[in-house]
mmCIF file of C-alpha atoms and ligand atoms in Angstrom:
data_model
loop_
_atom_site.group_PDB
_atom_site.id
_atom_site.type_symbol
_atom_site.label_atom_id
_atom_site.label_comp_id
_atom_site.label_asym_id
_atom_site.label_seq_id
_atom_site.Cartn_x
_atom_site.Cartn_y
_atom_site.Cartn_z
ATOM 1 C CA MET A 1 -288.830 -130.797 -53.160
ATOM 2 C CA VAL A 2 -292.783 -131.297 -54.173
ATOM 3 C CA PRO A 3 -294.983 -128.329 -53.375
ATOM 4 C CA ILE A 4 -297.992 -128.928 -50.886
ATOM 5 C CA LEU A 5 -300.722 -127.003 -51.746
ATOM 6 C CA PRO A 6 -303.825 -125.693 -49.842
ATOM 7 C CA PRO A 7 -307.390 -126.869 -51.556
ATOM 8 C CA SER A 8 -308.443 -123.951 -53.782
ATOM 9 C CA PRO A 9 -309.901 -123.760 -56.798
ATOM 10 C CA GLU A 10 -306.982 -123.012 -58.756
ATOM 11 C CA ASN A 11 -304.596 -125.341 -57.076
ATOM 12 C CA ASN A 12 -307.782 -128.073 -58.181
ATOM 13 C CA ARG A 13 -307.408 -127.034 -61.320
ATOM 14 C CA ARG A 14 -303.305 -127.148 -61.788
ATOM 15 C CA ALA A 15 -303.277 -130.615 -60.413
ATOM 16 C CA ALA A 16 -306.132 -131.724 -62.683
ATOM 17 C CA GLU A 17 -304.047 -130.524 -65.540
ATOM 18 C CA ALA A 18 -300.890 -132.298 -64.318
ATOM 19 C CA LEU A 19 -302.764 -135.341 -64.138
ATOM 20 C CA ARG A 20 -304.197 -135.016 -67.557
ATOM 21 C CA ARG A 21 -300.710 -134.738 -68.733
ATOM 22 C CA GLY A 22 -300.131 -138.236 -67.325
ATOM 23 C CA GLU A 23 -298.263 -136.704 -64.231
ATOM 24 C CA LEU A 24 -298.817 -137.752 -60.527
ATOM 25 C CA VAL A 25 -300.093 -135.597 -57.762
ATOM 26 C CA ALA A 26 -300.440 -136.635 -54.251
ATOM 27 C CA LEU A 27 -304.362 -136.136 -52.764
ATOM 28 C CA PRO A 28 -305.819 -136.340 -49.313
ATOM 29 C CA THR A 29 -308.682 -139.079 -48.807
ATOM 30 C CA GLU A 30 -310.737 -139.957 -46.132
ATOM 31 C CA THR A 31 -308.411 -142.972 -45.124
ATOM 32 C CA VAL A 32 -305.017 -142.063 -46.133
ATOM 33 C CA TYR A 33 -303.247 -140.011 -48.418
ATOM 34 C CA GLY A 34 -302.824 -141.519 -52.554
ATOM 35 C CA LEU A 35 -300.730 -141.145 -54.815
ATOM 36 C CA ALA A 36 -303.523 -140.369 -58.139
ATOM 37 C CA GLY A 37 -302.492 -140.831 -61.661
ATOM 38 C CA ASP A 38 -304.860 -141.352 -64.519
ATOM 39 C CA ALA A 39 -306.272 -144.994 -64.412
ATOM 40 C CA LEU A 40 -306.907 -145.201 -67.920
ATOM 41 C CA ASN A 41 -303.103 -144.122 -69.258
ATOM 42 C CA PRO A 42 -300.571 -147.020 -68.798
ATOM 43 C CA ALA A 43 -297.710 -144.629 -69.052
ATOM 44 C CA ALA A 44 -299.190 -142.993 -65.915
ATOM 45 C CA LEU A 45 -299.528 -146.186 -64.249
ATOM 46 C CA SER A 46 -296.188 -147.384 -64.607
ATOM 47 C CA ARG A 47 -294.827 -144.006 -63.298
ATOM 48 C CA ILE A 48 -297.358 -144.665 -60.158
ATOM 49 C CA PHE A 49 -295.455 -148.070 -59.702
ATOM 50 C CA GLU A 50 -291.840 -146.575 -60.147
ATOM 51 C CA VAL A 51 -292.085 -143.743 -57.720
ATOM 52 C CA LYS A 52 -293.550 -145.739 -55.420
ATOM 53 C CA GLN A 53 -290.878 -148.788 -56.082
ATOM 54 C CA ARG A 54 -294.091 -150.738 -56.168
ATOM 55 C CA PRO A 55 -293.817 -154.588 -57.344
ATOM 56 C CA PHE A 56 -296.106 -154.759 -60.838
ATOM 57 C CA PHE A 57 -297.914 -157.830 -59.219
ATOM 58 C CA ASP A 58 -299.974 -155.373 -56.589
ATOM 59 C CA PRO A 59 -302.603 -154.218 -58.124
ATOM 60 C CA LEU A 60 -303.991 -150.318 -58.055
ATOM 61 C CA ILE A 61 -307.165 -148.846 -56.662
ATOM 62 C CA VAL A 62 -309.488 -146.792 -59.157
ATOM 63 C CA HIS A 63 -311.063 -143.782 -57.514
ATOM 64 C CA ILE A 64 -314.149 -142.512 -58.792
ATOM 65 C CA ALA A 65 -316.508 -139.574 -58.014
ATOM 66 C CA ASP A 66 -319.411 -140.744 -60.058
ATOM 67 C CA ARG A 67 -321.000 -144.047 -60.425
ATOM 68 C CA ALA A 68 -321.749 -143.745 -63.942
ATOM 69 C CA TRP A 69 -317.859 -144.792 -64.579
ATOM 70 C CA VAL A 70 -318.898 -148.196 -62.925
ATOM 71 C CA GLY A 71 -320.851 -149.354 -66.037
ATOM 72 C CA LYS A 72 -317.808 -148.333 -68.213
ATOM 73 C CA LEU A 73 -315.186 -149.837 -66.004
ATOM 74 C CA CYS A 74 -316.890 -153.390 -64.612
ATOM 75 C CA VAL A 75 -318.456 -155.581 -67.526
ATOM 76 C CA ARG A 76 -321.185 -157.000 -64.486
ATOM 77 C CA VAL A 77 -322.044 -155.261 -61.522
ATOM 78 C CA SER A 78 -324.035 -157.993 -58.573
ATOM 79 C CA ASP A 79 -327.141 -157.155 -56.568
ATOM 80 C CA GLN A 80 -324.785 -157.354 -53.707
ATOM 81 C CA ALA A 81 -322.224 -154.673 -55.110
ATOM 82 C CA GLN A 82 -324.669 -152.476 -55.900
ATOM 83 C CA ALA A 83 -326.207 -152.616 -52.409
ATOM 84 C CA LEU A 84 -322.894 -151.968 -50.673
ATOM 85 C CA MET A 85 -322.203 -148.846 -53.041
ATOM 86 C CA ASP A 86 -325.804 -147.487 -52.139
ATOM 87 C CA HIS A 87 -324.886 -148.305 -48.328
ATOM 88 C CA PHE A 88 -321.271 -147.155 -48.175
ATOM 89 C CA TRP A 89 -320.208 -144.795 -51.302
ATOM 90 C CA PRO A 90 -318.588 -142.426 -51.036
ATOM 91 C CA GLY A 91 -316.562 -143.851 -48.306
ATOM 92 C CA PRO A 92 -313.526 -146.230 -47.360
ATOM 93 C CA LEU A 93 -314.916 -149.426 -49.378
ATOM 94 C CA THR A 94 -313.304 -150.814 -52.134
ATOM 95 C CA LEU A 95 -314.821 -153.310 -54.193
ATOM 96 C CA ALA A 96 -313.411 -155.933 -56.692
ATOM 97 C CA LEU A 97 -315.324 -156.388 -59.650
ATOM 98 C CA PRO A 98 -315.333 -157.817 -63.211
ATOM 99 C CA LYS A 99 -313.358 -155.316 -65.252
ATOM 100 C CA THR A 100 -314.011 -154.329 -68.831
ATOM 101 C CA ASP A 101 -311.189 -153.479 -71.553
ATOM 102 C CA ARG A 102 -311.100 -150.201 -70.909
ATOM 103 C CA VAL A 103 -309.196 -150.658 -67.522
ATOM 104 C CA PRO A 104 -304.936 -151.031 -68.685
ATOM 105 C CA ASP A 105 -304.052 -154.474 -67.581
ATOM 106 C CA LEU A 106 -301.085 -152.336 -65.783
ATOM 107 C CA ALA A 107 -304.018 -151.017 -63.145
ATOM 108 C CA THR A 108 -304.853 -154.399 -61.845
ATOM 109 C CA SER A 109 -301.911 -156.273 -62.519
ATOM 110 C CA GLY A 110 -303.411 -158.463 -65.146
ATOM 111 C CA LEU A 111 -306.178 -159.665 -62.915
ATOM 112 C CA SER A 112 -309.757 -159.506 -64.353
ATOM 113 C CA THR A 113 -311.449 -157.675 -61.645
ATOM 114 C CA VAL A 114 -310.647 -154.140 -60.973
ATOM 115 C CA ALA A 115 -310.747 -152.714 -57.486
ATOM 116 C CA LEU A 116 -313.112 -149.369 -56.979
ATOM 117 C CA ARG A 117 -313.841 -147.024 -54.733
ATOM 118 C CA MET A 118 -315.610 -143.907 -54.322
ATOM 119 C CA PRO A 119 -313.599 -141.551 -51.898
ATOM 120 C CA SER A 120 -315.563 -139.173 -49.455
ATOM 121 C CA HIS A 121 -313.121 -137.033 -49.217
ATOM 122 C CA PRO A 122 -314.088 -133.290 -50.332
ATOM 123 C CA VAL A 123 -310.741 -132.557 -51.967
ATOM 124 C CA ALA A 124 -310.545 -135.978 -53.583
ATOM 125 C CA LEU A 125 -313.767 -135.734 -54.932
ATOM 126 C CA ALA A 126 -313.600 -132.389 -56.256
ATOM 127 C CA LEU A 127 -310.124 -133.225 -58.182
ATOM 128 C CA LEU A 128 -311.752 -136.199 -59.800
ATOM 129 C CA ARG A 129 -314.465 -133.896 -61.200
ATOM 130 C CA GLU A 130 -312.333 -131.533 -61.932
ATOM 131 C CA THR A 131 -309.842 -133.919 -63.520
ATOM 132 C CA GLY A 132 -312.859 -136.542 -65.233
ATOM 133 C CA ILE A 133 -311.026 -139.247 -65.318
ATOM 134 C CA PRO A 134 -310.892 -142.058 -63.218
ATOM 135 C CA LEU A 135 -308.009 -142.005 -61.016
ATOM 136 C CA ALA A 136 -305.402 -144.970 -59.702
ATOM 137 C CA ALA A 137 -304.373 -144.282 -56.448
ATOM 138 C CA PRO A 138 -301.800 -146.356 -54.204
ATOM 139 C CA SER A 139 -301.612 -145.247 -50.552
ATOM 140 C CA ALA A 140 -298.722 -142.570 -50.864
ATOM 141 C CA ASN A 141 -295.790 -143.970 -49.243
ATOM 142 C CA PRO A 142 -292.705 -146.059 -50.743
ATOM 143 C CA PHE A 143 -293.943 -149.600 -51.028
ATOM 144 C CA GLY A 144 -293.944 -151.563 -47.651
ATOM 145 C CA GLY A 145 -293.917 -148.365 -45.851
ATOM 146 C CA LEU A 146 -295.606 -146.648 -43.390
ATOM 147 C CA SER A 147 -299.158 -144.816 -44.613
ATOM 148 C CA PRO A 148 -299.348 -141.152 -45.105
ATOM 149 C CA THR A 149 -301.950 -139.504 -43.168
ATOM 150 C CA ALA A 150 -301.069 -135.963 -43.599
ATOM 151 C CA ALA A 151 -299.394 -134.000 -46.543
ATOM 152 C CA GLU A 152 -296.516 -133.892 -44.567
ATOM 153 C CA HIS A 153 -295.808 -137.471 -44.442
ATOM 154 C CA VAL A 154 -296.274 -137.634 -48.220
ATOM 155 C CA ALA A 155 -293.919 -134.595 -48.415
ATOM 156 C CA ALA A 156 -291.099 -136.382 -46.360
ATOM 157 C CA ALA A 157 -291.323 -139.610 -48.462
ATOM 158 C CA PHE A 158 -290.988 -137.913 -51.869
ATOM 159 C CA THR A 159 -288.617 -135.656 -52.584
ATOM 160 C CA GLU A 160 -289.550 -135.951 -56.334
ATOM 161 C CA GLY A 161 -291.532 -137.512 -59.175
ATOM 162 C CA ILE A 162 -294.717 -135.770 -58.032
ATOM 163 C CA ASP A 163 -295.997 -132.522 -59.263
ATOM 164 C CA CYS A 164 -298.066 -131.310 -56.172
ATOM 165 C CA ILE A 165 -299.268 -132.489 -52.696
ATOM 166 C CA LEU A 166 -302.872 -131.229 -52.283
ATOM 167 C CA ASP A 167 -303.133 -130.524 -48.152
ATOM 168 C CA GLY A 168 -306.567 -131.786 -47.180
ATOM 169 C CA GLY A 169 -305.518 -131.843 -43.639
ATOM 170 C CA PRO A 170 -305.284 -134.894 -41.365
ATOM 171 C CA CYS A 171 -307.308 -138.087 -42.619
ATOM 172 C CA ALA A 172 -310.411 -138.629 -40.681
ATOM 173 C CA VAL A 173 -310.823 -142.489 -40.876
ATOM 174 C CA GLY A 174 -306.855 -143.150 -40.818
ATOM 175 C CA VAL A 175 -306.847 -147.046 -41.990
ATOM 176 C CA GLU A 176 -306.850 -147.710 -45.698
ATOM 177 C CA SER A 177 -310.382 -148.608 -47.491
ATOM 178 C CA THR A 178 -311.820 -152.565 -46.831
ATOM 179 C CA VAL A 179 -310.874 -154.453 -49.979
ATOM 180 C CA LEU A 180 -313.772 -156.947 -50.960
ATOM 181 C CA GLY A 181 -314.365 -159.503 -53.553
ATOM 182 C CA TRP A 182 -316.362 -162.287 -54.514
ATOM 183 C CA GLU A 183 -315.299 -165.856 -55.347
ATOM 184 C CA ASN A 184 -317.953 -168.505 -56.639
ATOM 185 C CA ASP A 185 -320.745 -164.989 -55.933
ATOM 186 C CA GLU A 186 -319.817 -165.106 -52.328
ATOM 187 C CA PRO A 187 -318.063 -162.024 -50.808
ATOM 188 C CA ILE A 188 -314.457 -162.327 -49.319
ATOM 189 C CA LEU A 189 -312.833 -159.814 -47.237
ATOM 190 C CA LEU A 190 -309.362 -159.129 -49.113
ATOM 191 C CA ARG A 191 -308.338 -156.224 -46.636
ATOM 192 C CA ALA A 192 -309.583 -155.116 -43.145
ATOM 193 C CA GLY A 193 -310.110 -151.455 -43.273
ATOM 194 C CA GLY A 194 -311.735 -148.531 -42.953
ATOM 195 C CA ILE A 195 -315.443 -150.120 -43.265
ATOM 196 C CA PRO A 196 -315.883 -152.576 -40.318
ATOM 197 C CA VAL A 197 -316.848 -156.162 -41.545
ATOM 198 C CA GLU A 198 -319.476 -156.471 -39.182
ATOM 199 C CA ASP A 199 -321.307 -153.393 -41.149
ATOM 200 C CA ILE A 200 -321.005 -155.105 -44.677
ATOM 201 C CA GLU A 201 -322.473 -158.391 -43.142
ATOM 202 C CA THR A 202 -325.190 -156.318 -41.575
ATOM 203 C CA VAL A 203 -326.063 -154.785 -45.110
ATOM 204 C CA LEU A 204 -325.639 -158.221 -47.164
ATOM 205 C CA LYS A 205 -327.480 -160.191 -44.092
ATOM 206 C CA LYS A 206 -324.291 -162.832 -44.474
ATOM 207 C CA LYS A 207 -321.021 -163.773 -42.846
ATOM 208 C CA ILE A 208 -318.273 -162.621 -44.792
ATOM 209 C CA ALA A 209 -315.232 -164.984 -45.126
ATOM 210 C CA SER A 210 -311.691 -163.540 -44.891
ATOM 211 C CA THR A 211 -308.765 -164.199 -46.891
ATOM 212 C CA ALA A 212 -306.920 -163.258 -44.129
ATOM 213 C CA THR A 213 -307.948 -165.601 -41.849
ATOM 214 C CA VAL A 214 -307.973 -168.663 -44.419
ATOM 215 C CA GLY A 215 -305.251 -171.351 -42.946
ATOM 216 C CA GLY A 216 -304.644 -169.590 -39.654
ATOM 217 C CA ALA A 217 -305.121 -165.507 -38.245
ATOM 218 C CA HIS A 218 -302.237 -164.045 -40.614
ATOM 219 C CA GLU A 219 -299.874 -166.733 -41.642
ATOM 220 C CA GLU A 220 -297.358 -165.529 -43.977
ATOM 221 C CA ARG A 221 -298.942 -166.367 -47.456
ATOM 222 C CA PRO A 222 -296.822 -167.211 -50.652
ATOM 223 C CA LEU A 223 -295.944 -164.257 -52.910
ATOM 224 C CA PRO A 224 -297.838 -163.046 -55.248
ATOM 225 C CA SER A 225 -300.958 -164.262 -54.018
ATOM 226 C CA PRO A 226 -303.478 -164.994 -56.881
ATOM 227 C CA THR A 227 -306.613 -162.925 -55.861
ATOM 228 C CA ALA A 228 -305.362 -160.322 -52.983
ATOM 229 C CA PRO A 229 -301.576 -159.695 -53.710
ATOM 230 C CA GLY A 230 -301.386 -156.801 -51.611
ATOM 231 C CA GLN A 231 -301.863 -158.807 -48.687
ATOM 232 C CA LEU A 232 -298.313 -158.730 -48.206
ATOM 233 C CA PRO A 233 -296.955 -159.737 -44.865
ATOM 234 C CA SER A 234 -294.573 -157.276 -44.026
ATOM 235 C CA HIS A 235 -296.610 -154.357 -45.232
ATOM 236 C CA TYR A 236 -297.422 -150.848 -43.227
ATOM 237 C CA ALA A 237 -293.718 -151.156 -41.818
ATOM 238 C CA PRO A 238 -291.815 -148.260 -39.886
ATOM 239 C CA ARG A 239 -287.880 -148.381 -40.106
ATOM 240 C CA THR A 240 -287.543 -149.053 -36.711
ATOM 241 C CA PRO A 241 -287.904 -152.858 -35.936
ATOM 242 C CA LEU A 242 -291.640 -152.934 -34.351
ATOM 243 C CA ILE A 243 -292.744 -155.950 -32.176
ATOM 244 C CA LEU A 244 -296.120 -156.604 -30.544
ATOM 245 C CA TRP A 245 -296.078 -155.912 -26.798
ATOM 246 C CA ASP A 246 -296.136 -158.963 -24.509
ATOM 247 C CA PRO A 247 -297.242 -158.326 -21.113
ATOM 248 C CA GLU A 248 -294.793 -161.557 -20.168
ATOM 249 C CA SER A 249 -291.371 -160.610 -21.717
ATOM 250 C CA PRO A 250 -289.645 -157.499 -19.944
ATOM 251 C CA VAL A 251 -288.290 -154.035 -21.349
ATOM 252 C CA MET A 252 -284.677 -154.350 -21.745
ATOM 253 C CA LEU A 253 -283.854 -151.644 -23.845
ATOM 254 C CA SER A 254 -283.779 -148.023 -22.505
ATOM 255 C CA ARG A 255 -284.763 -146.730 -26.110
ATOM 256 C CA ALA A 256 -287.976 -148.524 -26.877
ATOM 257 C CA GLY A 257 -291.086 -146.622 -27.778
ATOM 258 C CA LEU A 258 -294.442 -148.046 -26.640
ATOM 259 C CA LEU A 259 -297.671 -147.464 -29.102
ATOM 260 C CA TRP A 260 -300.348 -148.116 -26.148
ATOM 261 C CA PHE A 261 -304.324 -147.879 -26.227
ATOM 262 C CA GLY A 262 -306.779 -147.709 -23.245
ATOM 263 C CA ASP A 263 -307.103 -146.180 -20.421
ATOM 264 C CA GLN A 264 -305.042 -149.068 -18.392
ATOM 265 C CA LYS A 265 -301.438 -147.541 -17.113
ATOM 266 C CA PRO A 266 -298.816 -148.209 -19.449
ATOM 267 C CA PRO A 267 -295.914 -150.569 -18.424
ATOM 268 C CA GLU A 268 -292.852 -148.932 -17.054
ATOM 269 C CA GLY A 269 -289.376 -148.657 -18.679
ATOM 270 C CA PHE A 270 -290.267 -147.130 -22.255
ATOM 271 C CA GLY A 271 -288.795 -144.122 -23.243
ATOM 272 C CA VAL A 272 -291.626 -142.850 -24.947
ATOM 273 C CA VAL A 273 -295.000 -143.802 -24.826
ATOM 274 C CA GLU A 274 -298.197 -142.892 -27.656
ATOM 275 C CA ASN A 275 -301.610 -143.773 -26.478
ATOM 276 C CA LEU A 276 -303.730 -144.067 -29.775
ATOM 277 C CA SER A 277 -307.039 -143.505 -27.600
ATOM 278 C CA PRO A 278 -306.998 -143.331 -23.775
ATOM 279 C CA GLY A 279 -310.726 -143.356 -24.404
ATOM 280 C CA SER A 280 -310.144 -146.753 -25.917
ATOM 281 C CA ASP A 281 -312.376 -145.721 -28.855
ATOM 282 C CA LEU A 282 -311.173 -147.194 -31.655
ATOM 283 C CA ARG A 283 -312.338 -145.020 -34.573
ATOM 284 C CA GLU A 284 -309.720 -142.498 -32.529
ATOM 285 C CA ALA A 285 -307.388 -145.110 -32.855
ATOM 286 C CA ALA A 286 -307.473 -145.323 -36.632
ATOM 287 C CA ALA A 287 -307.373 -141.909 -37.052
ATOM 288 C CA HIS A 288 -303.999 -141.750 -34.843
ATOM 289 C CA LEU A 289 -302.535 -144.998 -35.773
ATOM 290 C CA PHE A 290 -299.976 -143.830 -38.310
ATOM 291 C CA ALA A 291 -299.192 -140.367 -37.377
ATOM 292 C CA ALA A 292 -298.403 -141.860 -33.984
ATOM 293 C CA LEU A 293 -296.051 -144.511 -35.524
ATOM 294 C CA HIS A 294 -294.281 -142.091 -38.177
ATOM 295 C CA ARG A 295 -293.598 -139.651 -35.068
ATOM 296 C CA LEU A 296 -292.442 -142.902 -32.985
ATOM 297 C CA ASP A 297 -290.011 -144.204 -36.211
ATOM 298 C CA ALA A 298 -288.705 -140.459 -36.545
ATOM 299 C CA LEU A 299 -287.004 -140.701 -33.436
ATOM 300 C CA GLY A 300 -284.256 -143.028 -33.643
ATOM 301 C CA LEU A 301 -285.605 -145.868 -31.185
ATOM 302 C CA ASP A 302 -283.984 -149.222 -31.085
ATOM 303 C CA ARG A 303 -287.506 -150.569 -30.845
ATOM 304 C CA ILE A 304 -291.531 -149.709 -31.082
ATOM 305 C CA ASP A 305 -293.605 -151.933 -29.009
ATOM 306 C CA ALA A 306 -297.142 -151.980 -30.033
ATOM 307 C CA ARG A 307 -299.728 -153.243 -28.128
ATOM 308 C CA LEU A 308 -303.102 -155.045 -29.987
ATOM 309 C CA VAL A 309 -306.368 -153.455 -29.582
ATOM 310 C CA PRO A 310 -309.879 -155.166 -28.917
ATOM 311 C CA GLU A 311 -310.553 -157.058 -32.886
ATOM 312 C CA ILE A 312 -313.745 -155.484 -33.484
ATOM 313 C CA GLY A 313 -315.080 -153.323 -36.180
ATOM 314 C CA LEU A 314 -312.160 -150.894 -37.044
ATOM 315 C CA GLY A 315 -309.553 -153.043 -34.054
ATOM 316 C CA ARG A 316 -309.631 -155.543 -36.855
ATOM 317 C CA ALA A 317 -307.770 -152.939 -39.640
ATOM 318 C CA ILE A 318 -305.801 -151.553 -36.605
ATOM 319 C CA ASN A 319 -304.419 -154.853 -35.708
ATOM 320 C CA ASP A 320 -303.896 -156.199 -39.006
ATOM 321 C CA ARG A 321 -301.905 -153.018 -40.095
ATOM 322 C CA LEU A 322 -299.310 -153.733 -36.526
ATOM 323 C CA ARG A 323 -299.202 -157.288 -37.416
ATOM 324 C CA ARG A 324 -297.653 -156.612 -40.403
ATOM 325 C CA ALA A 325 -295.709 -153.999 -39.436
ATOM 326 C CA ALA A 326 -294.020 -156.590 -36.933
ATOM 327 C CA HIS A 327 -293.862 -159.188 -39.376
ATOM 328 C CA LEU A 328 -291.282 -157.177 -41.109
ATOM 329 C CA ASP A 329 -287.429 -158.010 -39.701
ATOM 330 C CA THR A 330 -285.281 -155.201 -41.335
ATOM 331 C CA SER A 331 -285.218 -154.971 -45.334
ATOM 332 C CA ALA A 332 -288.092 -155.215 -47.212
HETATM 333 O O1 TXA B 1 -307.636 -146.189 -48.917
HETATM 334 C C1 TXA B 1 -307.274 -146.987 -49.758
HETATM 335 O O2 TXA B 1 -307.763 -147.603 -50.155
HETATM 336 C C2 TXA B 1 -306.438 -145.774 -50.314
HETATM 337 C C3 TXA B 1 -306.835 -144.652 -50.819
HETATM 338 C C4 TXA B 1 -305.327 -143.907 -51.307
HETATM 339 O O3 TXA B 1 -307.798 -144.304 -51.491
HETATM 340 N N1 TXA B 1 -305.273 -146.788 -51.246
HETATM 341 C C5 TXA B 1 -304.866 -148.176 -51.106
HETATM 342 O O4 TXA B 1 -304.029 -148.530 -52.512
HETATM 343 O O5 TXA B 1 -304.454 -148.263 -50.047
HETATM 344 P P1 TXA B 1 -303.031 -149.603 -52.302
HETATM 345 O O6 TXA B 1 -302.458 -149.803 -53.210
HETATM 346 O O7 TXA B 1 -301.752 -148.875 -50.800
HETATM 347 O O8 TXA B 1 -303.649 -150.580 -51.530
HETATM 348 C C6 TXA B 1 -304.948 -151.654 -52.716
HETATM 349 C C7 TXA B 1 -305.019 -152.993 -52.070
HETATM 350 C C8 TXA B 1 -303.608 -153.849 -52.470
HETATM 351 O O9 TXA B 1 -303.946 -154.442 -51.097
HETATM 352 C C9 TXA B 1 -304.174 -154.407 -53.609
HETATM 353 O O10 TXA B 1 -303.609 -155.498 -53.707
HETATM 354 C C10 TXA B 1 -305.763 -154.505 -53.533
HETATM 355 O O11 TXA B 1 -306.175 -153.366 -53.296
HETATM 356 N N2 TXA B 1 -306.477 -154.401 -55.005
HETATM 357 C C11 TXA B 1 -306.465 -154.026 -55.879
HETATM 358 N N3 TXA B 1 -307.038 -154.184 -57.197
HETATM 359 C C12 TXA B 1 -307.254 -155.377 -56.659
HETATM 360 C C13 TXA B 1 -307.986 -156.487 -57.142
HETATM 361 N N4 TXA B 1 -308.549 -156.508 -58.232
HETATM 362 N N5 TXA B 1 -308.606 -157.603 -56.549
HETATM 363 C C14 TXA B 1 -307.677 -157.512 -55.237
HETATM 364 N N6 TXA B 1 -307.424 -156.907 -54.435
HETATM 365 C C15 TXA B 1 -306.968 -155.539 -55.208
HETATM 366 MG MG1 MG B 2 -300.671 -149.212 -48.995
#
């Protein structure tokens, strides 16, 4: 059993000490819970991959609480990157920037860029400050599974390999950070997430291309992909088979669950219905997404039908997670 600890100065110190020893701690962020380890310690990094059973070609996000680390971890910070940090940090925006030698190759899977983010959750910031080192933290779920948005989700997924889980309550944003990189000095969206791409376009005053839409929306990409290895089609999946709800196809299973959105009456025939936001609020829907999927997944249903939400703002991140969850047939 991994202990779940309420936030307190004492628990913060305990967690920081464990991290400095090279152990792992699960920490709350505003997006999802992270499985954190010392980003500058290759032994701690390899532990993250091992505990999460994550392939080494999928690089980690490095979390900082202090902008002074940017200069130590990145060789060059463009004006665009600077403007985005000024505007969105702390918050759910991750920037892939050219890395210095201080960042172990294990953190970046050998890429020349490091993904940096400053979370806004007070418990994450307090732990980063207490530890005094950048923390690499992927979402605290076994590779390919549903992301955790509550301490209990983490405890259910891991029974060993983590010193403790700091409980920061349910995650307010509920989908992972937006990941942005640059190719030939042009910004490129690598993962839709908690900061809507429209908001980034407003700050940069330009349209942003997306790797997810290159060559047709959400096509299967060869693995591993060179610039965004985490764009795996079968991410974020429950164990129960998930399909995208289609109004044309009849429900033939009695043991099917429905993930619904909005004030329209849900179709008949589903054993259980979860509505992400009866008031059609995409922020609320994002915050509820993974907890609703965890609940449905725990029911032992034959199938989950998920309704896509409007493809705007946070809706892009929600639909991206649903499409990838639906992509999986069984094993991965
Ligand atoms: O909200 C979040 O970002 C959460 C919390 C814990 O901070 N973390 C998270 O980490 O979602 P993870 O490991 O589940 O997802 C990291 C994503 C992956 O898609 C990975 O491929 C991408 O970031 N990534 C990491 N480093 C990269 C890099 N240098 N270039 C491009 N993509 C990178
Ligand atoms: Mg993840």
